[in-house]
Amino acid sequence: MNKAMDIERWGIFELALTGPEVGNPFLDVTLQAEFRQGEQSFQVDGFYDGNGRFLIRFMPNQEGNWEYVTRSNVAELDGRSGQFTCVAPSPDNHGPVQVHNTYHFAYADGTPYFPFGTTCYAWTHQGRELEEQTLATLAQTSFNKLRMCVFPKDYVYNKNEPEHYPFVRDAAGTHDFTQFNPAFFHHLEQRLADLARLGIEADLILFHPYDRWGYATMTPEEDFRYLRYVIARLAAFRHVWWSLANEYDFLLDDKPMALWDQFFQLVQEADPYGRLRSIHNGRIWYDHHKPWVTHVCVQSSAVKKATEWRDTYQKPIINDELEYEGNNPVGTWGCISAHEEVHRFWTMVTRGCYAGHGETYVHPEDILWWSKGGVLHGESEPRIAFLRGILEAAPGGLEPMRHPSSTSWDRISGSQNGAYRLFYFGEYQPSAWAMGLPEDVPFTVDLIDPWNMTITRLPHTFHNAAQIDLPGKPYLAVRIQSAA
Amino acid sequence: MNKAMDIERWGIFELALTGPEVGNPFLDVTLQAEFRQGEQSFQVDGFYDGNGRFLIRFMPNQEGNWEYVTRSNVAELDGRSGQFTCVAPSPDNHGPVQVHNTYHFAYADGTPYFPFGTTCYAWTHQGRELEEQTLATLAQTSFNKLRMCVFPKDYVYNKNEPEHYPFVRDAAGTHDFTQFNPAFFHHLEQRLADLARLGIEADLILFHPYDRWGYATMTPEEDFRYLRYVIARLAAFRHVWWSLANEYDFLLDDKPMALWDQFFQLVQEADPYGRLRSIHNGRIWYDHHKPWVTHVCVQSSAVKKATEWRDTYQKPIINDELEYEGNNPVGTWGCISAHEEVHRFWTMVTRGCYAGHGETYVHPEDILWWSKGGVLHGESEPRIAFLRGILEAAPGGLEPMRHPSSTSWDRISGSQNGAYRLFYFGEYQPSAWAMGLPEDVPFTVDLIDPWNMTITRLPHTFHNAAQIDLPGKPYLAVRIQSAA
């Protein structure tokens, strides 16, 4: 019987057991535990952590007493039981993020969560100095989600070897895909803990095509084992999201569509907590209607289609790659202006959807934020923080404006929640605005300059059907709120 | 026998005859002439011009002697014959514009014609003072095509009565659609002549939905008679193009799609010269594959689809309404920034297509350029003139760049003609550029700023596969030409 201890709600209870080191414990030893509180029970996989050490991690979702008992094909790991007490969460712990009101997100305690993420694909493979610099940068930004790969990356600007490899590797560089490398995962878990401390959700990318080590071309059996191992280790982290892949479609020659479905189903089955699940496209979109997709993650510059995507999938939409701010000269990707990055963010958000940031300014040592982290060189991040502030001051998730007999909402972007309205005019510069104002409510009007980050409250209160004069300049927004 | 006279090639020979005034000569009298030169002959409709005056207009397409003979159901107009000599055109007369090399245009003498048009829908219905101001403005711009309606217009900002009505009208305001008003057409012809003097093609819009006089809801028989009359009067003007309608689809309740096909077929049959024929959409595109459509006229903000439209229709593409520069507060149309207007022009042109201008700044007397003319208030026109200058310095019409394995050309816009390249980066700001450079030719590079209208020749000559450093700012263009 394990000694009773207090674990906060949505924290991690970790049971460490000692078991056999002979043979290959990754393959040979099965280990699960059942955690129970009243009628509620969870089946949780344990995992081998090397050196005869076996771990079972569990995130309790309710306060009170929990009991557990293990099952294993090894006697010394089987039938181990115990209990612990789950106590109230600490103030910054709002629980895992979940889908809320079909198109939005909230923490488990009901606190709204508006994703404003960025992308550092390979930041955990850069060594301590750069990784700590990345964390210091993140601490100064308002990003609250990070797209990051489990595996290291081989691509333009990404030619350095990682410090750790996810599988055991011999001197000749040959990987043994039957043996995970605990040191790799200890490091990854440290970085996940660092993100948790900063309040940043970890959108963990499980596969990606940019590879020279063989991780992208493992067999399905190896893939399945890898997924189960990652889930056993990391699903208890309340801030982990599963992104099945970055640009999964560039792997379709090796991993056909049906296999991606199987991956999703495995993740759904193996993860006791139902963490968020998505998949990121290159050119070919996955069918996000499939029931195991919790929210739609897309790569697209066509930000005015956001409302259409929302209607199509009836799930939250995150355009995590509306292209990266930068000046990358290779191909034509990764080189939109900061102004355009901000414009696309505003367009997504004022259509009731969400967006993600990335930055690709070329660097003498190939340290581009989008993959390695480091520091930001661009101009969009403070503007994105400004937009996040506006959204967090809104009464809740925004719904796109509709006007069935007009093409207006194809042109400008408008959203609402009750009497609250947030319009974004983009390249349009009407001298006045009357459409879509709330009726029968006196309201205040703020003129917002998304680039210059100013909010100007108009001096008087308006009433329904009023027309608001505008400055006739492009790239402005208007916020309308009940004056009551 | 008419007295012999000299008419320049592509000029107008006009035969005036006197006939009956009794009854309704518009309905009762038929009049045609055959014009012949050697093996070549043209059947040309005459028309009644009021006061017993019947006219036949003919544009000779070849120098030399032409003979004609009339046919009529009225004895005094029948069998009238004569001849004239067609001489070399005057220096500014290059003949009518025709489709050239599938996607482009040229005058009949082979001079390339690059359409850079604007829109003044109802400018000929505004009275002498404003119409002359419009002409003075056009004389100062580089626009070489004007979209204009035959009929007056009833719409927001367009509530004034016209000075002339196309049909005879009684004191109660009832129109007699069986009798045309010659004074109306004399005025229209004067304005067409004014445009010809300025070198501006008249893209004449035959129908449109914005009407309070009944012109949009005539019967098919009245429509057909109207079309035949307009063609008989105006087809001989070498600078007239037939635009079947503005926003034809907003008339579909009254004029179903099959009727639009009939209109096109009538125009094709009745016009001896095969003037250019197009039709402009609101929301529903006409099927521009149909053989009577000579070039594709569209209204669309989706300028990056230009290459796709070109591939689809295999005809010249003119996006005549990529939205208007302005600050119109009604709806959300007519309010893009000058910067966006210029951006869309560049995107169309550097994809081997063409674009049209319009301007809708609100005005205390409702004089908006887009409909009434007057003066320009915006900032895009000089930039469009700058772009026209660049295109006219190119070796000919541009073809869009292709790169089968890349999405680059979905992002940036590139075009070529032989070793000539014109790239436009829009919202992209790569720090360098290497793609699509001509091989095995030493070349010069010009960095172009479309907004500031500067062309900066880089100081040295480049060779194939060279990479060009760019300033890393958005909305720039690059021109590459053989240095040989």
PDB file of N, CA and C in Angstrom, chain B residues 299-371:
ATOM      1  N   GLN B 299     -16.513  40.344 -61.991  1.00  0.00           N
ATOM      2  CA  GLN B 299     -16.462  41.107 -60.749  1.00  0.00           C
ATOM      3  C   GLN B 299     -16.019  40.134 -59.675  1.00  0.00           C
ATOM      4  N   SER B 300     -14.834  40.359 -59.111  1.00  0.00           N
ATOM      5  CA  SER B 300     -14.368  39.459 -58.058  1.00  0.00           C
ATOM      6  C   SER B 300     -13.234  40.097 -57.280  1.00  0.00           C
ATOM      7  N   SER B 301     -13.275  39.914 -55.968  1.00  0.00           N
ATOM      8  CA  SER B 301     -12.151  40.344 -55.138  1.00  0.00           C
ATOM      9  C   SER B 301     -11.085  39.258 -55.038  1.00  0.00           C
ATOM     10  N   ALA B 302     -11.373  38.065 -55.542  1.00  0.00           N
ATOM     11  CA  ALA B 302     -10.455  36.919 -55.386  1.00  0.00           C
ATOM     12  C   ALA B 302      -9.375  36.950 -56.459  1.00  0.00           C
ATOM     13  N   VAL B 303      -8.567  37.984 -56.431  1.00  0.00           N
ATOM     14  CA  VAL B 303      -7.638  38.244 -57.537  1.00  0.00           C
ATOM     15  C   VAL B 303      -6.581  37.157 -57.711  1.00  0.00           C
ATOM     16  N   LYS B 304      -6.298  36.400 -56.668  1.00  0.00           N
ATOM     17  CA  LYS B 304      -5.295  35.340 -56.830  1.00  0.00           C
ATOM     18  C   LYS B 304      -5.847  34.137 -57.596  1.00  0.00           C
ATOM     19  N   LYS B 305      -7.137  34.151 -57.878  1.00  0.00           N
ATOM     20  CA  LYS B 305      -7.699  33.091 -58.725  1.00  0.00           C
ATOM     21  C   LYS B 305      -7.539  33.410 -60.207  1.00  0.00           C
ATOM     22  N   ALA B 306      -6.921  34.522 -60.537  1.00  0.00           N
ATOM     23  CA  ALA B 306      -6.870  34.978 -61.928  1.00  0.00           C
ATOM     24  C   ALA B 306      -6.289  33.911 -62.855  1.00  0.00           C
ATOM     25  N   THR B 307      -5.215  33.260 -62.411  1.00  0.00           N
ATOM     26  CA  THR B 307      -4.580  32.251 -63.256  1.00  0.00           C
ATOM     27  C   THR B 307      -5.538  31.094 -63.520  1.00  0.00           C
ATOM     28  N   GLU B 308      -6.302  30.735 -62.498  1.00  0.00           N
ATOM     29  CA  GLU B 308      -7.283  29.656 -62.641  1.00  0.00           C
ATOM     30  C   GLU B 308      -8.367  30.041 -63.656  1.00  0.00           C
ATOM     31  N   TRP B 309      -8.846  31.292 -63.588  1.00  0.00           N
ATOM     32  CA  TRP B 309      -9.878  31.732 -64.551  1.00  0.00           C
ATOM     33  C   TRP B 309      -9.325  31.654 -65.972  1.00  0.00           C
ATOM     34  N   ARG B 310      -8.099  32.084 -66.131  1.00  0.00           N
ATOM     35  CA  ARG B 310      -7.439  32.058 -67.437  1.00  0.00           C
ATOM     36  C   ARG B 310      -7.394  30.630 -67.977  1.00  0.00           C
ATOM     37  N   ASP B 311      -6.973  29.704 -67.102  1.00  0.00           N
ATOM     38  CA  ASP B 311      -6.896  28.308 -67.523  1.00  0.00           C
ATOM     39  C   ASP B 311      -8.284  27.764 -67.838  1.00  0.00           C
ATOM     40  N   THR B 312      -9.269  28.196 -67.071  1.00  0.00           N
ATOM     41  CA  THR B 312     -10.627  27.670 -67.244  1.00  0.00           C
ATOM     42  C   THR B 312     -11.223  28.101 -68.576  1.00  0.00           C
ATOM     43  N   TYR B 313     -11.078  29.386 -68.908  1.00  0.00           N
ATOM     44  CA  TYR B 313     -11.812  29.917 -70.058  1.00  0.00           C
ATOM     45  C   TYR B 313     -10.964  30.070 -71.311  1.00  0.00           C
ATOM     46  N   GLN B 314      -9.649  30.107 -71.173  1.00  0.00           N
ATOM     47  CA  GLN B 314      -8.772  30.244 -72.340  1.00  0.00           C
ATOM     48  C   GLN B 314      -9.152  31.478 -73.169  1.00  0.00           C
ATOM     49  N   LYS B 315      -9.438  32.537 -72.461  1.00  0.00           N
ATOM     50  CA  LYS B 315      -9.785  33.812 -73.089  1.00  0.00           C
ATOM     51  C   LYS B 315      -9.131  34.919 -72.257  1.00  0.00           C
ATOM     52  N   PRO B 316      -9.073  36.150 -72.796  1.00  0.00           N
ATOM     53  CA  PRO B 316      -8.554  37.235 -71.956  1.00  0.00           C
ATOM     54  C   PRO B 316      -9.453  37.423 -70.736  1.00  0.00           C
ATOM     55  N   ILE B 317      -8.830  37.724 -69.610  1.00  0.00           N
ATOM     56  CA  ILE B 317      -9.561  37.954 -68.363  1.00  0.00           C
ATOM     57  C   ILE B 317      -9.419  39.428 -67.989  1.00  0.00           C
ATOM     58  N   ILE B 318     -10.552  40.095 -67.827  1.00  0.00           N
ATOM     59  CA  ILE B 318     -10.530  41.451 -67.264  1.00  0.00           C
ATOM     60  C   ILE B 318     -11.391  41.439 -66.007  1.00  0.00           C
ATOM     61  N   ASN B 319     -10.753  41.628 -64.878  1.00  0.00           N
ATOM     62  CA  ASN B 319     -11.496  41.779 -63.619  1.00  0.00           C
ATOM     63  C   ASN B 319     -11.850  43.257 -63.503  1.00  0.00           C
ATOM     64  N   ASP B 320     -12.989  43.590 -64.071  1.00  0.00           N
ATOM     65  CA  ASP B 320     -13.374  44.988 -64.219  1.00  0.00           C
ATOM     66  C   ASP B 320     -13.925  45.570 -62.936  1.00  0.00           C
ATOM     67  N   GLU B 321     -14.153  44.717 -61.971  1.00  0.00           N
ATOM     68  CA  GLU B 321     -14.670  45.222 -60.703  1.00  0.00           C
ATOM     69  C   GLU B 321     -14.046  44.385 -59.599  1.00  0.00           C
ATOM     70  N   LEU B 322     -12.769  44.653 -59.349  1.00  0.00           N
ATOM     71  CA  LEU B 322     -12.081  43.996 -58.240  1.00  0.00           C
ATOM     72  C   LEU B 322     -12.370  44.768 -56.957  1.00  0.00           C
ATOM     73  N   GLU B 323     -13.450  45.512 -56.982  1.00  0.00           N
ATOM     74  CA  GLU B 323     -13.968  46.427 -55.969  1.00  0.00           C
ATOM     75  C   GLU B 323     -13.381  47.833 -56.182  1.00  0.00           C
ATOM     76  N   TYR B 324     -14.167  48.785 -55.710  1.00  0.00           N
ATOM     77  CA  TYR B 324     -13.835  50.183 -55.963  1.00  0.00           C
ATOM     78  C   TYR B 324     -13.097  50.799 -54.788  1.00  0.00           C
ATOM     79  N   GLU B 325     -12.088  51.587 -55.113  1.00  0.00           N
ATOM     80  CA  GLU B 325     -11.466  52.439 -54.102  1.00  0.00           C
ATOM     81  C   GLU B 325     -12.488  53.455 -53.609  1.00  0.00           C
ATOM     82  N   GLY B 326     -12.571  53.623 -52.309  1.00  0.00           N
ATOM     83  CA  GLY B 326     -13.501  54.616 -51.810  1.00  0.00           C
ATOM     84  C   GLY B 326     -13.759  54.475 -50.333  1.00  0.00           C
ATOM     85  N   ASN B 327     -14.811  55.145 -49.895  1.00  0.00           N
ATOM     86  CA  ASN B 327     -15.201  55.090 -48.487  1.00  0.00           C
ATOM     87  C   ASN B 327     -16.722  54.994 -48.351  1.00  0.00           C
ATOM     88  N   ASN B 328     -17.355  54.414 -49.371  1.00  0.00           N
ATOM     89  CA  ASN B 328     -18.807  54.283 -49.364  1.00  0.00           C
ATOM     90  C   ASN B 328     -19.279  53.554 -48.105  1.00  0.00           C
ATOM     91  N   PRO B 329     -20.155  54.167 -47.329  1.00  0.00           N
ATOM     92  CA  PRO B 329     -20.605  53.525 -46.098  1.00  0.00           C
ATOM     93  C   PRO B 329     -21.838  52.643 -46.269  1.00  0.00           C
ATOM     94  N   VAL B 330     -22.374  52.530 -47.464  1.00  0.00           N
ATOM     95  CA  VAL B 330     -23.611  51.765 -47.684  1.00  0.00           C
ATOM     96  C   VAL B 330     -23.241  50.333 -48.045  1.00  0.00           C
ATOM     97  N   GLY B 331     -23.781  49.375 -47.294  1.00  0.00           N
ATOM     98  CA  GLY B 331     -23.365  47.999 -47.525  1.00  0.00           C
ATOM     99  C   GLY B 331     -21.909  47.895 -47.149  1.00  0.00           C
ATOM    100  N   THR B 332     -21.163  47.072 -47.818  1.00  0.00           N
ATOM    101  CA  THR B 332     -19.717  47.083 -47.592  1.00  0.00           C
ATOM    102  C   THR B 332     -18.975  47.167 -48.916  1.00  0.00           C
ATOM    103  N   TRP B 333     -19.672  47.488 -49.991  1.00  0.00           N
ATOM    104  CA  TRP B 333     -19.009  47.600 -51.289  1.00  0.00           C
ATOM    105  C   TRP B 333     -18.464  49.024 -51.443  1.00  0.00           C
ATOM    106  N   GLY B 334     -17.543  49.156 -52.401  1.00  0.00           N
ATOM    107  CA  GLY B 334     -17.076  50.501 -52.734  1.00  0.00           C
ATOM    108  C   GLY B 334     -16.299  51.166 -51.623  1.00  0.00           C
ATOM    109  N   CYS B 335     -15.522  50.407 -50.895  1.00  0.00           N
ATOM    110  CA  CYS B 335     -14.776  51.058 -49.812  1.00  0.00           C
ATOM    111  C   CYS B 335     -13.421  50.407 -49.561  1.00  0.00           C
ATOM    112  N   ILE B 336     -12.789  49.883 -50.604  1.00  0.00           N
ATOM    113  CA  ILE B 336     -11.426  49.404 -50.356  1.00  0.00           C
ATOM    114  C   ILE B 336     -10.454  50.581 -50.431  1.00  0.00           C
ATOM    115  N   SER B 337      -9.345  50.406 -49.756  1.00  0.00           N
ATOM    116  CA  SER B 337      -8.332  51.456 -49.721  1.00  0.00           C
ATOM    117  C   SER B 337      -7.631  51.557 -51.074  1.00  0.00           C
ATOM    118  N   ALA B 338      -7.042  52.709 -51.312  1.00  0.00           N
ATOM    119  CA  ALA B 338      -6.258  52.888 -52.540  1.00  0.00           C
ATOM    120  C   ALA B 338      -5.139  51.851 -52.607  1.00  0.00           C
ATOM    121  N   HIS B 339      -4.551  51.558 -51.457  1.00  0.00           N
ATOM    122  CA  HIS B 339      -3.468  50.585 -51.418  1.00  0.00           C
ATOM    123  C   HIS B 339      -3.966  49.225 -51.872  1.00  0.00           C
ATOM    124  N   GLU B 340      -5.148  48.841 -51.393  1.00  0.00           N
ATOM    125  CA  GLU B 340      -5.710  47.543 -51.782  1.00  0.00           C
ATOM    126  C   GLU B 340      -6.073  47.532 -53.270  1.00  0.00           C
ATOM    127  N   GLU B 341      -6.573  48.651 -53.768  1.00  0.00           N
ATOM    128  CA  GLU B 341      -6.908  48.745 -55.201  1.00  0.00           C
ATOM    129  C   GLU B 341      -5.648  48.501 -56.049  1.00  0.00           C
ATOM    130  N   VAL B 342      -4.574  49.139 -55.667  1.00  0.00           N
ATOM    131  CA  VAL B 342      -3.317  48.984 -56.408  1.00  0.00           C
ATOM    132  C   VAL B 342      -2.796  47.547 -56.266  1.00  0.00           C
ATOM    133  N   HIS B 343      -2.899  47.012 -55.073  1.00  0.00           N
ATOM    134  CA  HIS B 343      -2.473  45.627 -54.813  1.00  0.00           C
ATOM    135  C   HIS B 343      -3.241  44.655 -55.714  1.00  0.00           C
ATOM    136  N   ARG B 344      -4.538  44.859 -55.836  1.00  0.00           N
ATOM    137  CA  ARG B 344      -5.326  43.938 -56.660  1.00  0.00           C
ATOM    138  C   ARG B 344      -5.017  44.105 -58.136  1.00  0.00           C
ATOM    139  N   PHE B 345      -4.791  45.331 -58.583  1.00  0.00           N
ATOM    140  CA  PHE B 345      -4.369  45.548 -59.972  1.00  0.00           C
ATOM    141  C   PHE B 345      -3.071  44.800 -60.266  1.00  0.00           C
ATOM    142  N   TRP B 346      -2.102  44.968 -59.395  1.00  0.00           N
ATOM    143  CA  TRP B 346      -0.806  44.305 -59.622  1.00  0.00           C
ATOM    144  C   TRP B 346      -0.953  42.786 -59.627  1.00  0.00           C
ATOM    145  N   THR B 347      -1.806  42.288 -58.733  1.00  0.00           N
ATOM    146  CA  THR B 347      -1.986  40.835 -58.667  1.00  0.00           C
ATOM    147  C   THR B 347      -2.595  40.313 -59.966  1.00  0.00           C
ATOM    148  N   MET B 348      -3.605  40.996 -60.478  1.00  0.00           N
ATOM    149  CA  MET B 348      -4.222  40.572 -61.741  1.00  0.00           C
ATOM    150  C   MET B 348      -3.202  40.609 -62.887  1.00  0.00           C
ATOM    151  N   VAL B 349      -2.514  41.727 -62.999  1.00  0.00           N
ATOM    152  CA  VAL B 349      -1.653  41.938 -64.166  1.00  0.00           C
ATOM    153  C   VAL B 349      -0.455  41.001 -64.145  1.00  0.00           C
ATOM    154  N   THR B 350       0.099  40.735 -62.972  1.00  0.00           N
ATOM    155  CA  THR B 350       1.259  39.838 -62.907  1.00  0.00           C
ATOM    156  C   THR B 350       0.828  38.370 -62.879  1.00  0.00           C
ATOM    157  N   ARG B 351      -0.424  38.123 -63.166  1.00  0.00           N
ATOM    158  CA  ARG B 351      -0.897  36.768 -63.458  1.00  0.00           C
ATOM    159  C   ARG B 351      -1.395  36.674 -64.907  1.00  0.00           C
ATOM    160  N   GLY B 352      -0.951  37.624 -65.721  1.00  0.00           N
ATOM    161  CA  GLY B 352      -1.288  37.573 -67.146  1.00  0.00           C
ATOM    162  C   GLY B 352      -2.714  37.980 -67.451  1.00  0.00           C
ATOM    163  N   CYS B 353      -3.344  38.706 -66.536  1.00  0.00           N
ATOM    164  CA  CYS B 353      -4.732  39.136 -66.718  1.00  0.00           C
ATOM    165  C   CYS B 353      -4.808  40.659 -66.641  1.00  0.00           C
ATOM    166  N   TYR B 354      -6.015  41.179 -66.632  1.00  0.00           N
ATOM    167  CA  TYR B 354      -6.213  42.623 -66.640  1.00  0.00           C
ATOM    168  C   TYR B 354      -7.240  43.013 -65.584  1.00  0.00           C
ATOM    169  N   ALA B 355      -7.279  44.307 -65.294  1.00  0.00           N
ATOM    170  CA  ALA B 355      -8.126  44.779 -64.202  1.00  0.00           C
ATOM    171  C   ALA B 355      -8.756  46.113 -64.583  1.00  0.00           C
ATOM    172  N   GLY B 356      -9.782  46.475 -63.842  1.00  0.00           N
ATOM    173  CA  GLY B 356     -10.453  47.758 -64.056  1.00  0.00           C
ATOM    174  C   GLY B 356     -10.620  48.516 -62.750  1.00  0.00           C
ATOM    175  N   HIS B 357     -10.643  49.807 -62.887  1.00  0.00           N
ATOM    176  CA  HIS B 357     -10.679  50.732 -61.754  1.00  0.00           C
ATOM    177  C   HIS B 357     -12.105  51.247 -61.534  1.00  0.00           C
ATOM    178  N   GLY B 358     -12.380  51.639 -60.312  1.00  0.00           N
ATOM    179  CA  GLY B 358     -13.602  52.361 -59.987  1.00  0.00           C
ATOM    180  C   GLY B 358     -13.351  53.121 -58.703  1.00  0.00           C
ATOM    181  N   GLU B 359     -14.106  54.182 -58.486  1.00  0.00           N
ATOM    182  CA  GLU B 359     -13.853  55.006 -57.299  1.00  0.00           C
ATOM    183  C   GLU B 359     -15.170  55.482 -56.712  1.00  0.00           C
ATOM    184  N   THR B 360     -15.330  55.309 -55.407  1.00  0.00           N
ATOM    185  CA  THR B 360     -16.612  55.596 -54.735  1.00  0.00           C
ATOM    186  C   THR B 360     -16.393  56.323 -53.421  1.00  0.00           C
ATOM    187  N   TYR B 361     -15.766  57.473 -53.490  1.00  0.00           N
ATOM    188  CA  TYR B 361     -15.714  58.324 -52.294  1.00  0.00           C
ATOM    189  C   TYR B 361     -17.019  59.114 -52.213  1.00  0.00           C
ATOM    190  N   VAL B 362     -17.620  59.124 -51.030  1.00  0.00           N
ATOM    191  CA  VAL B 362     -18.876  59.863 -50.888  1.00  0.00           C
ATOM    192  C   VAL B 362     -18.620  61.350 -51.130  1.00  0.00           C
ATOM    193  N   HIS B 363     -19.654  62.024 -51.600  1.00  0.00           N
ATOM    194  CA  HIS B 363     -19.509  63.394 -52.082  1.00  0.00           C
ATOM    195  C   HIS B 363     -20.762  64.158 -51.656  1.00  0.00           C
ATOM    196  N   PRO B 364     -20.610  65.414 -51.234  1.00  0.00           N
ATOM    197  CA  PRO B 364     -21.782  66.147 -50.736  1.00  0.00           C
ATOM    198  C   PRO B 364     -22.902  66.247 -51.769  1.00  0.00           C
ATOM    199  N   GLU B 365     -22.563  66.231 -53.047  1.00  0.00           N
ATOM    200  CA  GLU B 365     -23.605  66.297 -54.084  1.00  0.00           C
ATOM    201  C   GLU B 365     -23.784  64.955 -54.781  1.00  0.00           C
ATOM    202  N   ASP B 366     -23.343  63.897 -54.142  1.00  0.00           N
ATOM    203  CA  ASP B 366     -23.506  62.548 -54.700  1.00  0.00           C
ATOM    204  C   ASP B 366     -22.800  62.362 -56.042  1.00  0.00           C
ATOM    205  N   ILE B 367     -21.736  63.109 -56.269  1.00  0.00           N
ATOM    206  CA  ILE B 367     -20.987  62.918 -57.519  1.00  0.00           C
ATOM    207  C   ILE B 367     -19.846  61.943 -57.241  1.00  0.00           C
ATOM    208  N   LEU B 368     -20.146  60.671 -57.438  1.00  0.00           N
ATOM    209  CA  LEU B 368     -19.140  59.624 -57.241  1.00  0.00           C
ATOM    210  C   LEU B 368     -18.635  59.221 -58.621  1.00  0.00           C
ATOM    211  N   TRP B 369     -17.326  59.165 -58.755  1.00  0.00           N
ATOM    212  CA  TRP B 369     -16.710  58.893 -60.048  1.00  0.00           C
ATOM    213  C   TRP B 369     -17.255  57.633 -60.694  1.00  0.00           C
ATOM    214  N   TRP B 370     -17.466  56.611 -59.892  1.00  0.00           N
ATOM    215  CA  TRP B 370     -17.888  55.302 -60.391  1.00  0.00           C
ATOM    216  C   TRP B 370     -19.158  55.354 -61.228  1.00  0.00           C
ATOM    217  N   SER B 371     -19.974  56.377 -60.994  1.00  0.00           N
ATOM    218  CA  SER B 371     -21.196  56.437 -61.785  1.00  0.00           C
ATOM    219  C   SER B 371     -21.309  57.740 -62.565  1.00  0.00           C
TER     220      SER B 371
END
